[in-house]
Amino acid sequence: MDKLESIKSSSKMNARIRKNSIWKSIFFLSTLVGLVVLAILIVRVLGQGLAWLDWDFLTGRLSTSAERAGIMGAILGTVWVMIVVIPVTLIVGVGTAIYLELYAKKGKFQSFIATNISNLAGVPSIVYGLLGLTVFSRLMGLGNAVLAGGLTLALLVLPILIVSAQEALRAVPGYLSEASLAMGATKWQTIRRVVLPAAIPSILTGSILALSRAIGETAPLTVLGIPALLIPFPNGLFDTFTALPMQIYYWTLDSSLVAEYANLAAATIIVLLLLLFILNSVAIFIRNKFQQRY
Amino acid sequence: MSLSSENKMNVKLNNKDMAVNNINSEHRVVYDTKDLNLWYSDTHALKDINLEINEKEVTAIIGPSGCGKSTYIKTLNRMVELVPGVRTTGTITYKNKNILDKSFKVEDLRTQVGMVFQKANPFPKSIYENIAYGPKIHGIRNKKVLDEIVEKSLRGAYIWDELKDRLNENAYGLSGGQQQRLCIARCLAIQPDVILMDEPTSALDPKSTLKIEELVQELKKEFSIIIVTHNMQQAARISDKTAFFLNGEVVEFDDTNTIFTNPNDSRTEDYISGRFG
């Protein structure tokens, strides 16, 4: 006991406490790194682009003259692509997750597929671009239409959505589905009435995060040869289109020719960031509003 | 809770079982288990089980942890099949049919055999929706019929008076004991013939336990009840027959009185007198 008392009062105690505060500062600094970089980016982009961001810019057509250029075409292109990406990823992604998590027999085959899907989530996006170019653009003859871009981006984010939907389904307690099955419900009835309602808030959160990723992707679109020329606004799935990140990419490239293009790129970045910010807010809103306690 | 104050309701909407089992009116057997063996992958969990369980009686299954009693009761509605790698041999005859036969639809079986679990597991829905769940999955859409079933089921579980003004509240707001009685009511709503109870009171306080035990006494007039319990006093209090399981085997199966006062097997005596387990 005496020994313990001496330790308690000795400087060892202070050393432990000091160590704790050192670690705390290290972790705080790590957090700060990301925040500072983000802050610098936002300040720069806002400083460069905010002055260029007006109604005419949002609704105008593309132009070689920086003063007259607008991004309506890119906004519409992004919207059209989302019209393809959202249903395809939701239906295929949630379907795959339901099959793997709830129907497939747990075994080597199931874990082989699940591991591969996790690996696919880490494949570089440019590889998906090549896949889209081979299958959708060339094999299916879709060229650089909305459908080709949308399907390529859908493939790209599909693994992310599957993994997050699987996690959402796994988080539904087993005793809830047991209760349903024990009353003579079929598996599908149990999934539709018990498991999915409980999992949908997390599934939606995951899918919105996946969609944000799709909206911001550039590399696969460059491989598909998506232009940023003076093209007409897209009106359907088979029209050629451009998208916001493509617009940013080309304007940044050409800023060595026309210095103002850098400002246009910054203004477009603000629009894209706003769009992502809105999507993420929706995700958080859904999560908080519909999350069930069980 | 005063059981007598509440109107005794006939929980069943129809007496669908009356015509079926009219042979042998004294001891009608509801479940006849013959040479049942069950393996979880390589573990031999049930060994040569032979049990005849009577209708409209309370049959208690007791035994130490890991003796196979939960496995056995889950075999009776084939919920055990949710565990990957389960194999069975032998037969369990229910209404002249072998329920272990793959051609026997589990959905059909589980409509006739309800189950109450160890942990109360209401859905995160309203009290009304919890009770109406079973009838709905079996295709009942009519709101009036559903209302009727909800009331009868809640009355059957003697919880109607407590809950009738709270039907639209979330079931998660109820106490543990109320949740478990709600689960019993939910089970009554599918109008089963048999109710399986897997340690239904092990997570409840003594007062809620007593209510469930009283409820079981009422329910056995209408249903055949098979209850797994860790609590030997409970088995002695509420059951007509008791089966003692040990290491996956039935050591003894007899009238509850005999088991608790004059057991045949020394292992049964050791267990009920608290020498092990």
PDB file of N, CA and C in Angstrom, chain B residues 1 5-6 10 25 29 39 45 63 68 75 94 102 111 114 149 170 201 217 220 227 230 236 247 259 266 274:
ATOM      1  N   MET B   1     -51.648  -7.688 -12.146  1.00  0.00           N
ATOM      2  CA  MET B   1     -52.736  -7.836 -13.130  1.00  0.00           C
ATOM      3  C   MET B   1     -53.757  -8.823 -12.592  1.00  0.00           C
ATOM      4  N   SER B   5     -60.568 -10.268 -13.771  1.00  0.00           N
ATOM      5  CA  SER B   5     -61.361  -9.079 -14.077  1.00  0.00           C
ATOM      6  C   SER B   5     -61.565  -8.916 -15.573  1.00  0.00           C
ATOM      7  N   GLU B   6     -60.679  -9.522 -16.326  1.00  0.00           N
ATOM      8  CA  GLU B   6     -60.763  -9.319 -17.755  1.00  0.00           C
ATOM      9  C   GLU B   6     -61.639 -10.411 -18.376  1.00  0.00           C
ATOM     10  N   ASN B  10     -62.355 -15.913 -26.311  1.00  0.00           N
ATOM     11  CA  ASN B  10     -61.886 -17.021 -27.114  1.00  0.00           C
ATOM     12  C   ASN B  10     -60.938 -16.451 -28.153  1.00  0.00           C
ATOM     13  N   SER B  25     -59.204 -39.126 -27.782  1.00  0.00           N
ATOM     14  CA  SER B  25     -59.609 -37.861 -27.184  1.00  0.00           C
ATOM     15  C   SER B  25     -58.919 -37.577 -25.846  1.00  0.00           C
ATOM     16  N   VAL B  29     -51.798 -36.392 -29.068  1.00  0.00           N
ATOM     17  CA  VAL B  29     -50.393 -36.007 -29.203  1.00  0.00           C
ATOM     18  C   VAL B  29     -50.294 -34.933 -30.276  1.00  0.00           C
ATOM     19  N   TRP B  39     -27.201 -32.233 -35.939  1.00  0.00           N
ATOM     20  CA  TRP B  39     -25.795 -31.822 -35.907  1.00  0.00           C
ATOM     21  C   TRP B  39     -25.686 -30.366 -36.346  1.00  0.00           C
ATOM     22  N   ALA B  45     -25.659 -32.228 -31.558  1.00  0.00           N
ATOM     23  CA  ALA B  45     -26.344 -31.446 -30.531  1.00  0.00           C
ATOM     24  C   ALA B  45     -27.551 -32.162 -29.939  1.00  0.00           C
ATOM     25  N   GLY B  63     -32.936 -28.160 -18.260  1.00  0.00           N
ATOM     26  CA  GLY B  63     -31.604 -28.732 -18.421  1.00  0.00           C
ATOM     27  C   GLY B  63     -30.568 -27.632 -18.360  1.00  0.00           C
ATOM     28  N   GLY B  68     -29.100 -28.627 -25.274  1.00  0.00           N
ATOM     29  CA  GLY B  68     -29.860 -28.860 -26.497  1.00  0.00           C
ATOM     30  C   GLY B  68     -31.329 -28.511 -26.382  1.00  0.00           C
ATOM     31  N   THR B  75     -36.290 -26.753 -33.344  1.00  0.00           N
ATOM     32  CA  THR B  75     -36.522 -27.753 -34.386  1.00  0.00           C
ATOM     33  C   THR B  75     -38.015 -27.925 -34.635  1.00  0.00           C
ATOM     34  N   TYR B  94     -46.234 -34.035 -36.836  1.00  0.00           N
ATOM     35  CA  TYR B  94     -47.166 -33.008 -36.381  1.00  0.00           C
ATOM     36  C   TYR B  94     -48.396 -33.110 -37.267  1.00  0.00           C
ATOM     37  N   LYS B 102     -38.592 -32.169 -46.315  1.00  0.00           N
ATOM     38  CA  LYS B 102     -38.348 -30.894 -47.003  1.00  0.00           C
ATOM     39  C   LYS B 102     -39.583 -30.411 -47.760  1.00  0.00           C
ATOM     40  N   THR B 111     -47.057 -20.927 -39.340  1.00  0.00           N
ATOM     41  CA  THR B 111     -48.358 -20.300 -39.169  1.00  0.00           C
ATOM     42  C   THR B 111     -49.163 -21.040 -38.105  1.00  0.00           C
ATOM     43  N   GLY B 114     -46.589 -20.931 -33.243  1.00  0.00           N
ATOM     44  CA  GLY B 114     -46.020 -19.617 -32.957  1.00  0.00           C
ATOM     45  C   GLY B 114     -44.840 -19.736 -32.019  1.00  0.00           C
ATOM     46  N   ILE B 149     -58.776  -8.658 -34.851  1.00  0.00           N
ATOM     47  CA  ILE B 149     -57.696  -9.570 -34.459  1.00  0.00           C
ATOM     48  C   ILE B 149     -56.792  -8.908 -33.425  1.00  0.00           C
ATOM     49  N   ASN B 170     -45.174   3.617 -30.363  1.00  0.00           N
ATOM     50  CA  ASN B 170     -44.138   2.655 -30.729  1.00  0.00           C
ATOM     51  C   ASN B 170     -43.961   1.624 -29.625  1.00  0.00           C
ATOM     52  N   THR B 201     -39.074 -15.728 -19.906  1.00  0.00           N
ATOM     53  CA  THR B 201     -39.033 -14.814 -18.757  1.00  0.00           C
ATOM     54  C   THR B 201     -37.620 -14.584 -18.252  1.00  0.00           C
ATOM     55  N   GLN B 217     -50.880 -20.236 -17.969  1.00  0.00           N
ATOM     56  CA  GLN B 217     -51.942 -21.078 -17.415  1.00  0.00           C
ATOM     57  C   GLN B 217     -53.268 -20.865 -18.150  1.00  0.00           C
ATOM     58  N   LYS B 220     -53.100 -22.300 -21.952  1.00  0.00           N
ATOM     59  CA  LYS B 220     -53.059 -23.745 -22.222  1.00  0.00           C
ATOM     60  C   LYS B 220     -54.456 -24.319 -22.433  1.00  0.00           C
ATOM     61  N   ILE B 227     -42.406 -24.999 -23.377  1.00  0.00           N
ATOM     62  CA  ILE B 227     -41.631 -23.893 -22.832  1.00  0.00           C
ATOM     63  C   ILE B 227     -40.267 -24.396 -22.371  1.00  0.00           C
ATOM     64  N   HIS B 230     -34.913 -22.080 -17.763  1.00  0.00           N
ATOM     65  CA  HIS B 230     -33.762 -22.292 -16.902  1.00  0.00           C
ATOM     66  C   HIS B 230     -34.202 -22.406 -15.459  1.00  0.00           C
ATOM     67  N   ALA B 236     -41.814 -26.299 -12.440  1.00  0.00           N
ATOM     68  CA  ALA B 236     -42.657 -26.989 -11.461  1.00  0.00           C
ATOM     69  C   ALA B 236     -44.004 -26.293 -11.307  1.00  0.00           C
ATOM     70  N   ASN B 247     -26.765 -32.978 -22.157  1.00  0.00           N
ATOM     71  CA  ASN B 247     -25.814 -33.297 -23.239  1.00  0.00           C
ATOM     72  C   ASN B 247     -26.501 -33.780 -24.517  1.00  0.00           C
ATOM     73  N   ILE B 259     -41.325 -35.848 -11.907  1.00  0.00           N
ATOM     74  CA  ILE B 259     -39.959 -35.379 -12.122  1.00  0.00           C
ATOM     75  C   ILE B 259     -39.440 -34.660 -10.873  1.00  0.00           C
ATOM     76  N   SER B 266     -30.953 -40.666 -11.399  1.00  0.00           N
ATOM     77  CA  SER B 266     -30.217 -39.916 -10.371  1.00  0.00           C
ATOM     78  C   SER B 266     -29.724 -38.573 -10.902  1.00  0.00           C
ATOM     79  N   GLY B 274     -30.202 -29.036  -7.534  1.00  0.00           N
ATOM     80  CA  GLY B 274     -29.203 -27.976  -7.614  1.00  0.00           C
ATOM     81  C   GLY B 274     -27.783 -28.443  -7.420  1.00  0.00           C
TER      82      GLY B 274
END
